[in-house]
């Protein structure tokens, strides 16, 4: 099976692994990147010469996602089987407190609109939407383990003092609200503390495990990417996790 996946946030610490792992599995990728050469260099850093090795499978639109028009997004999403968002605010004063404050939410909303616009023309097509969140984002459906009073206080402060956290929460809420269109299926992956490292084994759970802060659980970004790629390419895994918000950690 050959699929085509749109990856936004493709130059990020996780997004670059999603792009490369899909290419390594002989899949097609359309990446949106503010700087195409930067993306190619990042891929080559993980696997030398990968940008030329997989050039035929990779299409890059050099743009900032929110700078694209609705028509651009409609064209870009027209023939994709899956969309992965690894967008995140850059860790700088401007990235955290500057605009766009709702980067992840607005991008998700606009991508859904674009996919839906295509579906009015092709009612048969199903699209998988994978959003990267964090374990600090609660499942709007409930069901997460109750947080301690300290954890609840910290999340409350993050929500009001750190705009990217509020953005991740509202993006998850938006995606979670989209169950009305059976042709766009989604999952929101919630990783534990992220670290750099290679692909190993990972575990998925239906809700965050253990303490929110200071626990020993870790997930490599490569494993988070692997979980996304596995879901896109393995229908049984997708069926298990669609319309859910799985928590991921490395297998110990
Ligand atoms: N423990 C956890 O659960 C955990 C930990 C860390 C992160 N996360 C979440 O996971 C997501 C991805 O994290 P990450 O560390 O892989 O991301 P990252 O390395 O910070 O990469 C972020 C991506 O978003 C893009 N981006 C940033 N600002 C943008 C803008 N204004 N317009 C367009 N693109 C923009 C970046 O593009 P450029 O390269 O062009 O800037 C980059 O591709 C984030 O939402 C983050 O909150 C979760």
PDB file of C-alpha atoms and ligand atoms in Angstrom:
ATOM      1  CA  UNK A   1       0.000   0.000   0.000  1.00  0.00           C
ATOM      2  CA  UNK A   2       1.367   3.424  -0.908  1.00  0.00           C
ATOM      3  CA  UNK A   3      -0.026   6.390   0.950  1.00  0.00           C
ATOM      4  CA  UNK A   4       0.525  10.117   0.828  1.00  0.00           C
ATOM      5  CA  UNK A   5       0.756  12.061   4.072  1.00  0.00           C
ATOM      6  CA  UNK A   6       0.825  15.788   4.621  1.00  0.00           C
ATOM      7  CA  UNK A   7       3.164  16.710   7.484  1.00  0.00           C
ATOM      8  CA  UNK A   8       2.986  20.146   9.091  1.00  0.00           C
ATOM      9  CA  UNK A   9       5.619  21.061  11.645  1.00  0.00           C
ATOM     10  CA  UNK A  10       7.921  18.973   9.440  1.00  0.00           C
ATOM     11  CA  UNK A  11      11.098  20.745  10.568  1.00  0.00           C
ATOM     12  CA  UNK A  12      10.331  20.131  14.234  1.00  0.00           C
ATOM     13  CA  UNK A  13      12.147  17.742  16.528  1.00  0.00           C
ATOM     14  CA  UNK A  14       9.385  15.159  16.012  1.00  0.00           C
ATOM     15  CA  UNK A  15       8.042  16.150  12.599  1.00  0.00           C
ATOM     16  CA  UNK A  16      11.367  15.469  10.844  1.00  0.00           C
ATOM     17  CA  UNK A  17      11.238  11.856  12.109  1.00  0.00           C
ATOM     18  CA  UNK A  18       7.672  11.456  10.822  1.00  0.00           C
ATOM     19  CA  UNK A  19       8.752  12.650   7.371  1.00  0.00           C
ATOM     20  CA  UNK A  20      11.821  10.400   7.226  1.00  0.00           C
ATOM     21  CA  UNK A  21      10.150   7.291   8.613  1.00  0.00           C
ATOM     22  CA  UNK A  22       7.343   7.551   6.061  1.00  0.00           C
ATOM     23  CA  UNK A  23       9.884   7.960   3.260  1.00  0.00           C
ATOM     24  CA  UNK A  24      11.861   4.981   4.568  1.00  0.00           C
ATOM     25  CA  UNK A  25       8.662   2.945   4.333  1.00  0.00           C
ATOM     26  CA  UNK A  26       8.340   3.847   0.635  1.00  0.00           C
ATOM     27  CA  UNK A  27       5.458   6.263   1.287  1.00  0.00           C
ATOM     28  CA  UNK A  28       4.878   9.671  -0.268  1.00  0.00           C
ATOM     29  CA  UNK A  29       5.099  12.808   1.854  1.00  0.00           C
ATOM     30  CA  UNK A  30       4.029  16.378   1.250  1.00  0.00           C
ATOM     31  CA  UNK A  31       5.728  18.560   3.827  1.00  0.00           C
ATOM     32  CA  UNK A  32       5.018  22.184   4.576  1.00  0.00           C
ATOM     33  CA  UNK A  33       8.191  23.886   5.790  1.00  0.00           C
ATOM     34  CA  UNK A  34       9.142  27.529   6.198  1.00  0.00           C
ATOM     35  CA  UNK A  35      12.576  26.630   4.801  1.00  0.00           C
ATOM     36  CA  UNK A  36      12.853  23.676   2.411  1.00  0.00           C
ATOM     37  CA  UNK A  37      16.653  23.390   2.580  1.00  0.00           C
ATOM     38  CA  UNK A  38      16.498  23.280   6.366  1.00  0.00           C
ATOM     39  CA  UNK A  39      14.121  20.317   6.186  1.00  0.00           C
ATOM     40  CA  UNK A  40      16.399  18.506   3.707  1.00  0.00           C
ATOM     41  CA  UNK A  41      19.426  19.149   5.938  1.00  0.00           C
ATOM     42  CA  UNK A  42      17.551  17.822   8.974  1.00  0.00           C
ATOM     43  CA  UNK A  43      16.623  14.627   7.115  1.00  0.00           C
ATOM     44  CA  UNK A  44      20.263  14.167   6.041  1.00  0.00           C
ATOM     45  CA  UNK A  45      21.369  14.577   9.652  1.00  0.00           C
ATOM     46  CA  UNK A  46      19.236  11.609  10.681  1.00  0.00           C
ATOM     47  CA  UNK A  47      20.015   9.457   7.632  1.00  0.00           C
ATOM     48  CA  UNK A  48      22.901  10.674   5.448  1.00  0.00           C
ATOM     49  CA  UNK A  49      21.869  11.432   1.844  1.00  0.00           C
ATOM     50  CA  UNK A  50      18.225  10.650   2.607  1.00  0.00           C
ATOM     51  CA  UNK A  51      17.019  13.869   0.989  1.00  0.00           C
ATOM     52  CA  UNK A  52      18.393  12.755  -2.376  1.00  0.00           C
ATOM     53  CA  UNK A  53      17.655   9.053  -1.841  1.00  0.00           C
ATOM     54  CA  UNK A  54      13.947   9.707  -1.274  1.00  0.00           C
ATOM     55  CA  UNK A  55      13.628  12.850  -3.415  1.00  0.00           C
ATOM     56  CA  UNK A  56      10.997  11.309  -5.698  1.00  0.00           C
ATOM     57  CA  UNK A  57       8.705  10.565  -2.743  1.00  0.00           C
ATOM     58  CA  UNK A  58       8.986  13.983  -1.116  1.00  0.00           C
ATOM     59  CA  UNK A  59       7.207  17.164  -2.122  1.00  0.00           C
ATOM     60  CA  UNK A  60       7.816  20.315  -0.109  1.00  0.00           C
ATOM     61  CA  UNK A  61       5.714  23.453  -0.071  1.00  0.00           C
ATOM     62  CA  UNK A  62       7.907  26.229   1.252  1.00  0.00           C
ATOM     63  CA  UNK A  63       5.536  28.303   3.336  1.00  0.00           C
ATOM     64  CA  UNK A  64       4.314  29.039   6.800  1.00  0.00           C
ATOM     65  CA  UNK A  65       1.095  27.044   7.227  1.00  0.00           C
ATOM     66  CA  UNK A  66      -1.015  29.968   8.391  1.00  0.00           C
ATOM     67  CA  UNK A  67       0.287  32.072   5.484  1.00  0.00           C
ATOM     68  CA  UNK A  68      -1.330  29.734   2.961  1.00  0.00           C
ATOM     69  CA  UNK A  69      -4.758  30.551   1.537  1.00  0.00           C
ATOM     70  CA  UNK A  70      -7.768  28.285   1.957  1.00  0.00           C
ATOM     71  CA  UNK A  71      -7.479  27.457  -1.750  1.00  0.00           C
ATOM     72  CA  UNK A  72      -3.787  26.486  -1.305  1.00  0.00           C
ATOM     73  CA  UNK A  73      -4.693  24.201   1.597  1.00  0.00           C
ATOM     74  CA  UNK A  74      -7.524  22.652  -0.367  1.00  0.00           C
ATOM     75  CA  UNK A  75      -5.126  21.817  -3.209  1.00  0.00           C
ATOM     76  CA  UNK A  76      -2.460  20.483  -0.833  1.00  0.00           C
ATOM     77  CA  UNK A  77      -4.894  18.211   1.021  1.00  0.00           C
ATOM     78  CA  UNK A  78      -6.738  17.040  -2.094  1.00  0.00           C
ATOM     79  CA  UNK A  79      -5.024  13.703  -2.580  1.00  0.00           C
ATOM     80  CA  UNK A  80      -3.619  12.941   0.867  1.00  0.00           C
ATOM     81  CA  UNK A  81      -4.575   9.887   2.904  1.00  0.00           C
ATOM     82  CA  UNK A  82      -3.361  11.326   6.192  1.00  0.00           C
ATOM     83  CA  UNK A  83      -2.392  14.625   7.780  1.00  0.00           C
ATOM     84  CA  UNK A  84       0.054  14.812  10.681  1.00  0.00           C
ATOM     85  CA  UNK A  85       0.454  17.965  12.755  1.00  0.00           C
ATOM     86  CA  UNK A  86       3.649  18.186  14.794  1.00  0.00           C
ATOM     87  CA  UNK A  87       3.350  21.951  15.020  1.00  0.00           C
ATOM     88  CA  UNK A  88       4.558  23.599  18.179  1.00  0.00           C
ATOM     89  CA  UNK A  89       5.537  27.049  19.319  1.00  0.00           C
ATOM     90  CA  UNK A  90       9.241  27.768  19.090  1.00  0.00           C
ATOM     91  CA  UNK A  91      10.916  27.951  22.492  1.00  0.00           C
ATOM     92  CA  UNK A  92      11.770  31.641  22.418  1.00  0.00           C
ATOM     93  CA  UNK A  93      10.068  34.674  23.941  1.00  0.00           C
ATOM     94  CA  UNK A  94       8.499  35.472  20.557  1.00  0.00           C
ATOM     95  CA  UNK A  95       7.484  31.855  19.970  1.00  0.00           C
ATOM     96  CA  UNK A  96       5.820  31.566  23.375  1.00  0.00           C
ATOM     97  CA  UNK A  97       4.231  34.997  23.808  1.00  0.00           C
ATOM     98  CA  UNK A  98       4.110  36.404  20.249  1.00  0.00           C
ATOM     99  CA  UNK A  99       1.688  35.710  17.422  1.00  0.00           C
ATOM    100  CA  UNK A 100       0.288  33.374  16.235  1.00  0.00           C
ATOM    101  CA  UNK A 101      -0.956  32.470  19.691  1.00  0.00           C
ATOM    102  CA  UNK A 102      -3.277  29.785  18.338  1.00  0.00           C
ATOM    103  CA  UNK A 103      -0.882  28.255  15.820  1.00  0.00           C
ATOM    104  CA  UNK A 104      -1.810  24.618  16.472  1.00  0.00           C
ATOM    105  CA  UNK A 105      -5.562  25.247  16.843  1.00  0.00           C
ATOM    106  CA  UNK A 106      -5.874  27.529  13.813  1.00  0.00           C
ATOM    107  CA  UNK A 107      -3.802  25.196  11.639  1.00  0.00           C
ATOM    108  CA  UNK A 108      -5.925  22.199  12.711  1.00  0.00           C
ATOM    109  CA  UNK A 109      -9.149  24.085  12.055  1.00  0.00           C
ATOM    110  CA  UNK A 110      -8.022  25.244   8.610  1.00  0.00           C
ATOM    111  CA  UNK A 111      -6.758  21.794   7.648  1.00  0.00           C
ATOM    112  CA  UNK A 112     -10.093  20.208   8.630  1.00  0.00           C
ATOM    113  CA  UNK A 113     -11.923  22.846   6.575  1.00  0.00           C
ATOM    114  CA  UNK A 114      -9.703  22.118   3.570  1.00  0.00           C
ATOM    115  CA  UNK A 115     -10.155  18.354   3.863  1.00  0.00           C
ATOM    116  CA  UNK A 116     -13.918  18.789   4.229  1.00  0.00           C
ATOM    117  CA  UNK A 117     -14.036  21.062   1.178  1.00  0.00           C
ATOM    118  CA  UNK A 118     -12.377  18.329  -0.879  1.00  0.00           C
ATOM    119  CA  UNK A 119     -14.759  15.734   0.464  1.00  0.00           C
ATOM    120  CA  UNK A 120     -17.786  17.576  -0.860  1.00  0.00           C
ATOM    121  CA  UNK A 121     -16.282  16.798  -4.279  1.00  0.00           C
ATOM    122  CA  UNK A 122     -15.152  13.244  -3.473  1.00  0.00           C
ATOM    123  CA  UNK A 123     -17.477  11.752  -0.889  1.00  0.00           C
ATOM    124  CA  UNK A 124     -15.711   8.398  -0.898  1.00  0.00           C
ATOM    125  CA  UNK A 125     -12.361   9.611   0.406  1.00  0.00           C
ATOM    126  CA  UNK A 126     -11.387   9.019   4.030  1.00  0.00           C
ATOM    127  CA  UNK A 127      -8.590  10.996   5.688  1.00  0.00           C
ATOM    128  CA  UNK A 128      -6.713  10.251   8.885  1.00  0.00           C
ATOM    129  CA  UNK A 129      -5.754  13.259  11.013  1.00  0.00           C
ATOM    130  CA  UNK A 130      -3.015  12.853  13.630  1.00  0.00           C
ATOM    131  CA  UNK A 131      -2.411  15.659  16.111  1.00  0.00           C
ATOM    132  CA  UNK A 132       0.584  15.736  18.439  1.00  0.00           C
ATOM    133  CA  UNK A 133      -0.360  16.979  21.890  1.00  0.00           C
ATOM    134  CA  UNK A 134       1.106  16.538  25.331  1.00  0.00           C
ATOM    135  CA  UNK A 135       0.280  14.436  28.377  1.00  0.00           C
ATOM    136  CA  UNK A 136      -0.721  17.695  30.085  1.00  0.00           C
ATOM    137  CA  UNK A 137      -3.678  18.051  27.712  1.00  0.00           C
ATOM    138  CA  UNK A 138      -6.778  16.504  29.270  1.00  0.00           C
ATOM    139  CA  UNK A 139      -9.121  14.317  27.266  1.00  0.00           C
ATOM    140  CA  UNK A 140     -12.278  16.419  26.714  1.00  0.00           C
ATOM    141  CA  UNK A 141     -14.274  13.176  26.926  1.00  0.00           C
ATOM    142  CA  UNK A 142     -13.024  12.679  30.497  1.00  0.00           C
ATOM    143  CA  UNK A 143     -11.692   9.356  31.686  1.00  0.00           C
ATOM    144  CA  UNK A 144      -8.163  10.503  32.555  1.00  0.00           C
ATOM    145  CA  UNK A 145      -6.963   9.632  36.047  1.00  0.00           C
ATOM    146  CA  UNK A 146      -7.651  12.420  38.515  1.00  0.00           C
ATOM    147  CA  UNK A 147      -4.717  14.809  38.893  1.00  0.00           C
ATOM    148  CA  UNK A 148      -3.283  15.682  42.286  1.00  0.00           C
ATOM    149  CA  UNK A 149      -4.024  19.121  43.684  1.00  0.00           C
ATOM    150  CA  UNK A 150      -0.441  20.206  42.865  1.00  0.00           C
ATOM    151  CA  UNK A 151      -0.741  18.968  39.262  1.00  0.00           C
ATOM    152  CA  UNK A 152      -4.079  20.740  38.845  1.00  0.00           C
ATOM    153  CA  UNK A 153      -2.563  23.984  40.144  1.00  0.00           C
ATOM    154  CA  UNK A 154       0.390  23.736  37.773  1.00  0.00           C
ATOM    155  CA  UNK A 155      -1.853  22.982  34.769  1.00  0.00           C
ATOM    156  CA  UNK A 156      -4.056  25.939  35.735  1.00  0.00           C
ATOM    157  CA  UNK A 157      -1.006  28.224  35.778  1.00  0.00           C
ATOM    158  CA  UNK A 158       0.322  26.816  32.485  1.00  0.00           C
ATOM    159  CA  UNK A 159      -3.072  27.404  30.866  1.00  0.00           C
ATOM    160  CA  UNK A 160      -3.131  31.066  31.788  1.00  0.00           C
ATOM    161  CA  UNK A 161       0.577  31.951  31.738  1.00  0.00           C
ATOM    162  CA  UNK A 162       2.001  29.842  28.897  1.00  0.00           C
ATOM    163  CA  UNK A 163       0.002  30.420  25.674  1.00  0.00           C
ATOM    164  CA  UNK A 164       1.362  27.293  23.882  1.00  0.00           C
ATOM    165  CA  UNK A 165      -0.190  25.055  26.523  1.00  0.00           C
ATOM    166  CA  UNK A 166      -3.583  26.717  26.074  1.00  0.00           C
ATOM    167  CA  UNK A 167      -3.128  26.335  22.321  1.00  0.00           C
ATOM    168  CA  UNK A 168      -2.417  22.606  22.665  1.00  0.00           C
ATOM    169  CA  UNK A 169      -5.522  22.228  24.839  1.00  0.00           C
ATOM    170  CA  UNK A 170      -7.795  24.102  22.462  1.00  0.00           C
ATOM    171  CA  UNK A 171      -6.394  22.256  19.424  1.00  0.00           C
ATOM    172  CA  UNK A 172      -7.199  18.942  21.123  1.00  0.00           C
ATOM    173  CA  UNK A 173     -10.680  20.235  22.033  1.00  0.00           C
ATOM    174  CA  UNK A 174     -11.292  21.302  18.446  1.00  0.00           C
ATOM    175  CA  UNK A 175     -10.160  17.985  16.975  1.00  0.00           C
ATOM    176  CA  UNK A 176     -12.078  16.097  19.638  1.00  0.00           C
ATOM    177  CA  UNK A 177     -15.263  17.952  18.672  1.00  0.00           C
ATOM    178  CA  UNK A 178     -14.986  16.701  15.088  1.00  0.00           C
ATOM    179  CA  UNK A 179     -16.873  13.461  15.173  1.00  0.00           C
ATOM    180  CA  UNK A 180     -19.584  14.702  12.881  1.00  0.00           C
ATOM    181  CA  UNK A 181     -17.748  13.860   9.668  1.00  0.00           C
ATOM    182  CA  UNK A 182     -17.173  10.101   9.361  1.00  0.00           C
ATOM    183  CA  UNK A 183     -14.706  10.666   6.528  1.00  0.00           C
ATOM    184  CA  UNK A 184     -12.158  12.468   8.703  1.00  0.00           C
ATOM    185  CA  UNK A 185     -10.951  10.177  11.453  1.00  0.00           C
ATOM    186  CA  UNK A 186      -8.533  11.526  14.042  1.00  0.00           C
ATOM    187  CA  UNK A 187      -6.294  10.685  16.929  1.00  0.00           C
ATOM    188  CA  UNK A 188      -4.475  12.964  19.372  1.00  0.00           C
ATOM    189  CA  UNK A 189      -1.216  11.453  20.577  1.00  0.00           C
ATOM    190  CA  UNK A 190      -0.153  12.580  24.036  1.00  0.00           C
ATOM    191  CA  UNK A 191       3.518  11.846  24.740  1.00  0.00           C
ATOM    192  CA  UNK A 192       5.150  11.746  28.127  1.00  0.00           C
ATOM    193  CA  UNK A 193       8.421  13.711  28.571  1.00  0.00           C
ATOM    194  CA  UNK A 194      10.178  13.787  25.217  1.00  0.00           C
ATOM    195  CA  UNK A 195      13.835  12.946  24.673  1.00  0.00           C
ATOM    196  CA  UNK A 196      16.059  12.564  21.634  1.00  0.00           C
ATOM    197  CA  UNK A 197      16.997   9.023  20.717  1.00  0.00           C
ATOM    198  CA  UNK A 198      16.341   6.322  18.227  1.00  0.00           C
ATOM    199  CA  UNK A 199      13.369   4.098  17.468  1.00  0.00           C
ATOM    200  CA  UNK A 200      12.938   1.370  20.062  1.00  0.00           C
ATOM    201  CA  UNK A 201       9.666  -0.039  21.378  1.00  0.00           C
ATOM    202  CA  UNK A 202       6.813   2.070  22.631  1.00  0.00           C
ATOM    203  CA  UNK A 203       3.583   1.504  24.518  1.00  0.00           C
ATOM    204  CA  UNK A 204       0.240   3.214  24.020  1.00  0.00           C
ATOM    205  CA  UNK A 205      -2.313   3.669  26.798  1.00  0.00           C
ATOM    206  CA  UNK A 206      -5.774   5.168  26.729  1.00  0.00           C
ATOM    207  CA  UNK A 207      -4.786   7.796  29.302  1.00  0.00           C
ATOM    208  CA  UNK A 208      -1.640   9.289  30.897  1.00  0.00           C
ATOM    209  CA  UNK A 209       0.078   6.968  33.347  1.00  0.00           C
ATOM    210  CA  UNK A 210       1.817   8.020  36.547  1.00  0.00           C
ATOM    211  CA  UNK A 211       2.735  11.495  37.733  1.00  0.00           C
ATOM    212  CA  UNK A 212       2.498  14.420  35.330  1.00  0.00           C
ATOM    213  CA  UNK A 213       5.739  15.992  36.536  1.00  0.00           C
ATOM    214  CA  UNK A 214       8.983  14.365  37.567  1.00  0.00           C
ATOM    215  CA  UNK A 215       8.105  10.785  36.616  1.00  0.00           C
ATOM    216  CA  UNK A 216      10.663   8.433  35.083  1.00  0.00           C
ATOM    217  CA  UNK A 217       8.681   7.767  31.918  1.00  0.00           C
ATOM    218  CA  UNK A 218      10.170   9.075  28.696  1.00  0.00           C
ATOM    219  CA  UNK A 219       9.419   8.799  25.000  1.00  0.00           C
ATOM    220  CA  UNK A 220      11.931   9.374  22.236  1.00  0.00           C
ATOM    221  CA  UNK A 221      10.685  11.719  19.554  1.00  0.00           C
ATOM    222  CA  UNK A 222      11.560   8.985  17.050  1.00  0.00           C
ATOM    223  CA  UNK A 223       9.189   6.609  18.864  1.00  0.00           C
ATOM    224  CA  UNK A 224       6.416   9.207  18.893  1.00  0.00           C
ATOM    225  CA  UNK A 225       6.925   9.562  15.145  1.00  0.00           C
ATOM    226  CA  UNK A 226       6.919   5.761  14.802  1.00  0.00           C
ATOM    227  CA  UNK A 227       3.569   5.517  16.585  1.00  0.00           C
ATOM    228  CA  UNK A 228       2.105   8.032  14.127  1.00  0.00           C
ATOM    229  CA  UNK A 229       3.555   6.226  11.111  1.00  0.00           C
ATOM    230  CA  UNK A 230       2.365   2.860  12.441  1.00  0.00           C
ATOM    231  CA  UNK A 231      -1.166   4.191  12.843  1.00  0.00           C
ATOM    232  CA  UNK A 232      -1.201   5.640   9.346  1.00  0.00           C
ATOM    233  CA  UNK A 233       0.053   2.427   7.774  1.00  0.00           C
ATOM    234  CA  UNK A 234      -1.644  -0.199   9.966  1.00  0.00           C
ATOM    235  CA  UNK A 235      -5.412  -0.108   9.742  1.00  0.00           C
ATOM    236  CA  UNK A 236      -5.947  -2.368  12.768  1.00  0.00           C
ATOM    237  CA  UNK A 237      -3.891   0.031  14.935  1.00  0.00           C
ATOM    238  CA  UNK A 238      -5.797   2.972  13.521  1.00  0.00           C
ATOM    239  CA  UNK A 239      -9.124   1.302  14.275  1.00  0.00           C
ATOM    240  CA  UNK A 240      -7.950   0.792  17.865  1.00  0.00           C
ATOM    241  CA  UNK A 241      -6.920   4.411  18.436  1.00  0.00           C
ATOM    242  CA  UNK A 242      -9.097   6.548  16.202  1.00  0.00           C
ATOM    243  CA  UNK A 243     -11.250   9.113  18.035  1.00  0.00           C
ATOM    244  CA  UNK A 244      -9.043   8.590  21.114  1.00  0.00           C
ATOM    245  CA  UNK A 245      -6.194  10.438  22.779  1.00  0.00           C
ATOM    246  CA  UNK A 246      -3.517   7.806  23.393  1.00  0.00           C
ATOM    247  CA  UNK A 247      -0.677   8.407  25.800  1.00  0.00           C
ATOM    248  CA  UNK A 248       2.713   7.131  24.627  1.00  0.00           C
ATOM    249  CA  UNK A 249       5.854   6.170  26.513  1.00  0.00           C
ATOM    250  CA  UNK A 250       8.903   4.105  25.655  1.00  0.00           C
ATOM    251  CA  UNK A 251       8.644   0.466  26.667  1.00  0.00           C
ATOM    252  CA  UNK A 252      10.863  -0.138  29.650  1.00  0.00           C
TER     253      UNK A 252
HETATM  254  N1  LIG B   1       6.081  16.027  26.747  1.00  0.00           N
HETATM  255  C1  LIG B   1       5.273  16.327  25.794  1.00  0.00           C
HETATM  256  O1  LIG B   1       4.193  15.800  25.752  1.00  0.00           O
HETATM  257  C2  LIG B   1       5.702  17.306  24.777  1.00  0.00           C
HETATM  258  C3  LIG B   1       6.967  17.793  24.858  1.00  0.00           C
HETATM  259  C4  LIG B   1       7.351  18.663  23.912  1.00  0.00           C
HETATM  260  C5  LIG B   1       6.464  19.052  22.918  1.00  0.00           C
HETATM  261  N2  LIG B   1       5.212  18.582  22.889  1.00  0.00           N
HETATM  262  C6  LIG B   1       4.257  19.055  21.885  1.00  0.00           C
HETATM  263  O2  LIG B   1       4.460  18.382  20.674  1.00  0.00           O
HETATM  264  C7  LIG B   1       4.394  19.280  19.581  1.00  0.00           C
HETATM  265  C8  LIG B   1       5.660  19.172  18.740  1.00  0.00           C
HETATM  266  O3  LIG B   1       6.800  19.311  19.565  1.00  0.00           O
HETATM  267  P1  LIG B   1       8.286  19.318  18.969  1.00  0.00           P
HETATM  268  O4  LIG B   1       9.192  19.499  20.127  1.00  0.00           O
HETATM  269  O5  LIG B   1       8.472  18.170  18.049  1.00  0.00           O
HETATM  270  O6  LIG B   1       8.206  20.642  18.077  1.00  0.00           O
HETATM  271  P2  LIG B   1       9.351  21.692  17.671  1.00  0.00           P
HETATM  272  O7  LIG B   1      10.669  21.026  17.546  1.00  0.00           O
HETATM  273  O8  LIG B   1       9.269  22.876  18.559  1.00  0.00           O
HETATM  274  O9  LIG B   1       8.873  22.082  16.190  1.00  0.00           O
HETATM  275  C9  LIG B   1       7.782  22.897  15.993  1.00  0.00           C
HETATM  276  C10 LIG B   1       7.415  22.945  14.519  1.00  0.00           C
HETATM  277  O10 LIG B   1       6.417  23.941  14.367  1.00  0.00           O
HETATM  278  C11 LIG B   1       6.853  24.908  13.374  1.00  0.00           C
HETATM  279  N3  LIG B   1       6.422  26.255  13.729  1.00  0.00           N
HETATM  280  C12 LIG B   1       6.695  26.934  14.869  1.00  0.00           C
HETATM  281  N4  LIG B   1       6.139  28.169  14.814  1.00  0.00           N
HETATM  282  C13 LIG B   1       5.520  28.257  13.597  1.00  0.00           C
HETATM  283  C14 LIG B   1       4.765  29.274  12.954  1.00  0.00           C
HETATM  284  N5  LIG B   1       4.520  30.439  13.545  1.00  0.00           N
HETATM  285  N6  LIG B   1       4.277  29.023  11.715  1.00  0.00           N
HETATM  286  C15 LIG B   1       4.505  27.828  11.102  1.00  0.00           C
HETATM  287  N7  LIG B   1       5.219  26.820  11.666  1.00  0.00           N
HETATM  288  C16 LIG B   1       5.716  27.038  12.906  1.00  0.00           C
HETATM  289  C17 LIG B   1       8.354  24.829  13.383  1.00  0.00           C
HETATM  290  O11 LIG B   1       8.815  25.329  12.150  1.00  0.00           O
HETATM  291  P3  LIG B   1      10.261  26.048  12.038  1.00  0.00           P
HETATM  292  O12 LIG B   1      11.246  24.929  12.165  1.00  0.00           O
HETATM  293  O13 LIG B   1      10.231  26.659  10.686  1.00  0.00           O
HETATM  294  O14 LIG B   1      10.314  27.027  13.154  1.00  0.00           O
HETATM  295  C18 LIG B   1       8.575  23.335  13.589  1.00  0.00           C
HETATM  296  O15 LIG B   1       8.449  22.653  12.374  1.00  0.00           O
HETATM  297  C19 LIG B   1       4.144  20.651  20.194  1.00  0.00           C
HETATM  298  O16 LIG B   1       2.777  20.993  20.073  1.00  0.00           O
HETATM  299  C20 LIG B   1       4.515  20.503  21.621  1.00  0.00           C
HETATM  300  O17 LIG B   1       3.759  21.302  22.499  1.00  0.00           O
HETATM  301  C21 LIG B   1       4.835  17.676  23.770  1.00  0.00           C
END
